[in-house]
Short mmCIF file of C-alpha atoms in Angstrom, two decimals:
data_model
loop_
_atom_site.label_atom_id
_atom_site.label_comp_id
_atom_site.label_asym_id
_atom_site.label_seq_id
_atom_site.Cartn_x
_atom_site.Cartn_y
_atom_site.Cartn_z
CA ARG T 261 57.59 37.79 -10.76
CA GLN T 262 54.42 37.09 -12.73
CA ILE T 263 53.06 34.81 -10.00
CA ARG T 264 53.84 37.37 -7.29
CA ARG T 265 52.17 40.13 -9.30
CA ASP T 266 49.09 38.03 -10.08
CA THR T 267 48.77 36.96 -6.43
CA ALA T 268 49.09 40.56 -5.21
CA LEU T 269 46.48 41.69 -7.73
CA ALA T 270 44.12 38.92 -6.66
CA TRP T 271 44.41 39.94 -3.01
CA LEU T 272 44.00 43.61 -3.89
CA GLU T 273 40.92 42.78 -5.91
CA ALA T 274 39.47 40.80 -2.99
CA TRP T 275 40.23 43.68 -0.58
CA TYR T 276 38.73 46.20 -3.01
CA ALA T 277 35.57 44.14 -3.39
CA GLN T 278 35.16 43.80 0.39
CA ARG T 279 35.86 47.48 0.97
CA THR T 280 33.38 48.47 -1.76
CA VAL T 281 30.67 46.37 -0.13
CA GLU T 282 31.40 48.06 3.23
CA LEU T 283 31.21 51.52 1.65
CA VAL T 284 27.96 50.77 -0.13
CA ARG T 285 26.48 49.52 3.16
CA ALA T 286 27.52 52.78 4.80
CA LEU T 287 25.90 54.73 1.96
CA GLU T 288 22.73 52.70 2.42
CA ARG T 289 22.62 53.50 6.15
CA GLU T 290 23.21 57.20 5.42
CA ALA T 291 20.46 57.26 2.79
CA GLU T 292 18.04 55.64 5.25
CA ARG T 293 18.87 58.32 7.85
CA GLN T 294 18.39 61.01 5.20
CA ILE T 295 14.93 59.65 4.35
CA GLU T 296 13.98 59.68 8.04
CA SER T 297 15.12 63.30 8.33
CA LEU T 298 13.27 64.29 5.18
CA ALA T 299 10.10 62.58 6.42
CA ILE T 300 10.26 64.71 9.54
CA GLY T 301 10.74 67.75 7.33
CA VAL T 302 7.59 66.86 5.37
CA ARG T 303 5.54 66.65 8.60
CA THR T 304 6.75 70.11 9.58
CA ALA T 305 6.12 71.41 6.01
CA LYS T 306 9.81 72.37 5.55
CA VAL T 307 10.54 69.74 2.89
CA SER T 308 8.54 68.63 -0.11
CA GLN T 309 7.34 65.11 -0.75
CA ALA T 310 9.42 65.18 -3.95
CA ASP T 311 12.61 65.43 -1.83
CA VAL T 312 11.62 62.29 0.04
CA LEU T 313 10.79 60.52 -3.21
CA GLY T 314 14.20 61.51 -4.66
CA ALA T 315 15.94 60.14 -1.57
CA ARG T 316 13.98 56.88 -1.81
CA ILE T 317 15.00 56.50 -5.45
CA GLU T 318 18.61 57.12 -4.48
CA LEU T 319 18.31 54.47 -1.73
CA ASP T 320 16.91 51.98 -4.28
CA LEU T 321 19.87 52.66 -6.59
CA ILE T 322 22.28 52.09 -3.71
CA ARG T 323 20.52 48.84 -2.83
CA ASP T 324 20.69 47.72 -6.47
CA ARG T 325 24.43 48.41 -6.45
CA ALA T 326 24.80 46.47 -3.17
CA ASP T 327 22.93 43.50 -4.69
CA ALA T 328 25.15 43.59 -7.79
CA LEU T 329 28.28 43.66 -5.62
CA LYS T 330 27.03 40.73 -3.52
CA GLN T 331 26.33 38.77 -6.69
CA ARG T 332 29.79 39.59 -8.07
CA ASN T 333 31.44 38.51 -4.81
CA ALA T 334 29.39 35.31 -4.71
CA THR T 335 30.43 34.54 -8.30
CA ALA T 336 34.10 35.20 -7.52
CA ARG T 337 33.93 32.95 -4.42
CA ALA T 338 32.23 30.18 -6.43
CA GLU T 339 34.91 30.39 -9.14
CA LEU T 340 37.64 30.32 -6.51
CA SER T 341 36.03 27.31 -4.82
CA ARG T 342 35.83 25.44 -8.10
CA TRP T 343 39.50 26.29 -8.84
CA ILE T 344 40.55 25.05 -5.36
CA GLU T 345 38.61 21.83 -5.77
CA ARG T 346 40.34 21.13 -9.12
CA GLN T 347 43.82 21.25 -7.59
CA TYR T 348 45.23 17.79 -7.18
CA MET T 349 47.88 18.94 -4.71
CA PHE T 350 48.01 21.50 -1.92
CA PHE T 351 50.15 22.31 1.08
CA VAL T 352 49.30 22.50 4.75
CA ALA T 353 51.45 24.59 7.11
CA THR T 354 51.35 24.68 10.91
CA ALA T 355 53.67 25.86 13.64
CA PRO T 356 54.04 25.31 17.37
CA LEU T 357 53.84 28.17 19.85
CA ALA T 358 57.36 27.56 21.12
CA ASN T 359 60.19 29.37 19.32
CA GLU T 360 62.37 26.26 19.29
CA GLY T 361 59.70 24.15 17.63
CA LEU T 362 59.76 23.37 13.93
CA LEU T 363 57.47 24.78 11.31
CA ASN T 364 55.66 22.10 9.37
CA CYS T 365 54.72 22.38 5.73
CA SER T 366 53.39 19.21 4.14
CA PRO T 367 52.20 18.41 0.63
CA LYS T 368 48.73 16.92 0.54
CA GLY T 369 46.40 15.68 -2.15
CA MET T 370 44.60 12.54 -3.29
CA ASP T 371 41.17 14.21 -3.22
CA THR T 372 41.30 14.82 0.54
CA PHE T 373 40.18 18.50 0.64
CA ARG T 374 36.56 19.66 0.87
CA ILE T 375 34.96 23.09 1.02
CA LEU T 376 32.13 22.82 3.54
CA GLY T 377 30.94 26.45 3.51
CA PRO T 378 32.00 30.04 2.89
CA ARG T 379 34.42 29.96 5.82
CA GLU T 380 34.80 26.27 6.56
CA VAL T 381 36.93 23.58 4.95
CA ALA T 382 38.05 20.07 5.88
CA TYR T 383 40.79 17.72 4.78
CA LEU T 384 41.79 14.18 5.60
CA ASP T 385 45.28 14.12 7.08
CA LEU T 386 46.90 10.95 5.89
CA THR T 387 50.01 9.94 7.78
CA GLY T 388 53.33 10.63 6.14
CA SER T 389 56.59 11.42 7.85
CA GLY T 390 54.96 12.17 11.20
CA ILE T 391 52.01 13.78 12.87
CA GLU T 392 53.30 17.30 13.39
CA THR T 393 50.26 18.85 11.69
CA ILE T 394 47.93 17.21 14.21
CA ALA T 395 50.23 18.01 17.12
CA HIS T 396 50.35 21.70 16.18
CA ALA T 397 46.59 21.80 15.50
CA ARG T 398 45.86 20.38 18.95
CA GLU T 399 48.31 22.80 20.56
CA ASN T 400 47.18 26.08 19.03
CA GLY T 401 44.78 25.46 16.13
CA ARG T 402 46.60 27.67 13.63
CA ILE T 403 46.74 26.42 10.06
CA VAL T 404 47.40 27.63 6.50
CA PHE T 405 46.42 25.86 3.29
CA MET T 406 48.23 26.86 0.12
CA PHE T 407 47.05 25.98 -3.37
CA CYS T 408 49.25 26.53 -6.41
CA ALA T 409 48.30 26.28 -10.03
CA PHE T 410 50.43 23.61 -11.69
CA GLU T 411 48.44 23.98 -14.92
CA GLY T 412 47.07 27.04 -16.68
CA PRO T 413 47.81 30.61 -15.64
CA PRO T 414 49.84 31.14 -12.47
CA LYS T 415 47.81 31.40 -9.28
CA ILE T 416 48.47 30.97 -5.58
CA VAL T 417 45.75 30.98 -2.94
CA ARG T 418 46.30 30.76 0.81
CA LEU T 419 43.57 30.01 3.34
CA HIS T 420 44.58 31.16 6.82
CA GLY T 421 42.51 29.94 9.74
CA THR T 422 42.06 27.87 12.83
CA CYS T 423 41.40 24.16 12.97
CA GLU T 424 40.14 21.31 15.06
CA VAL T 425 41.11 17.65 14.84
CA ALA T 426 38.37 15.07 14.34
CA PHE T 427 39.78 11.65 15.15
CA LEU T 428 38.75 8.46 13.37
CA GLY T 429 35.62 7.05 15.01
CA SER T 430 34.57 10.30 16.69
CA PRO T 431 31.12 11.77 15.96
CA ASP T 432 32.76 14.77 14.24
CA TYR T 433 34.78 12.47 11.97
CA THR T 434 31.71 10.39 11.09
CA SER T 435 29.78 13.56 10.25
CA LEU T 436 32.57 14.96 8.09
CA ALA T 437 33.21 11.64 6.37
CA SER T 438 29.56 11.45 5.31
CA SER T 439 29.71 14.92 3.70
#
């Protein structure tokens, strides 16, 4: 129950952070429109320069809040990346498009996972009981990585996405292997 609660809270916190950034961006756009309207009002002598100044100060405060939220999100992403990279084991799940096909969930590890960017990861798929992961990836590209804390406080992180296979000897493989 504790793991489920902590995982739900982590996802809610991520959703809340993303939604807050979206709302602050909307506030910023609205403040910019308000300044444009007030500037027109100043030219027609219907609004004072002080009103425009007040709106500009408000816009600066909104931008400061947006910058603080971006920094907070960047810090949270960096912490999550470091946590993921410390995990010595993770799971990869794929599935075929056909209903009669088998789901595949495989344990992975041995320092084979890399975070390449904010929305890009790579891992080296070592052969095990078969090559279903690669077969599914080539068929539909759907993949899920799951990381579980085996030490410290409970935590589960899933990365849902699409994938491509880079075969040994291909230019993509050589590029990934060098990074």
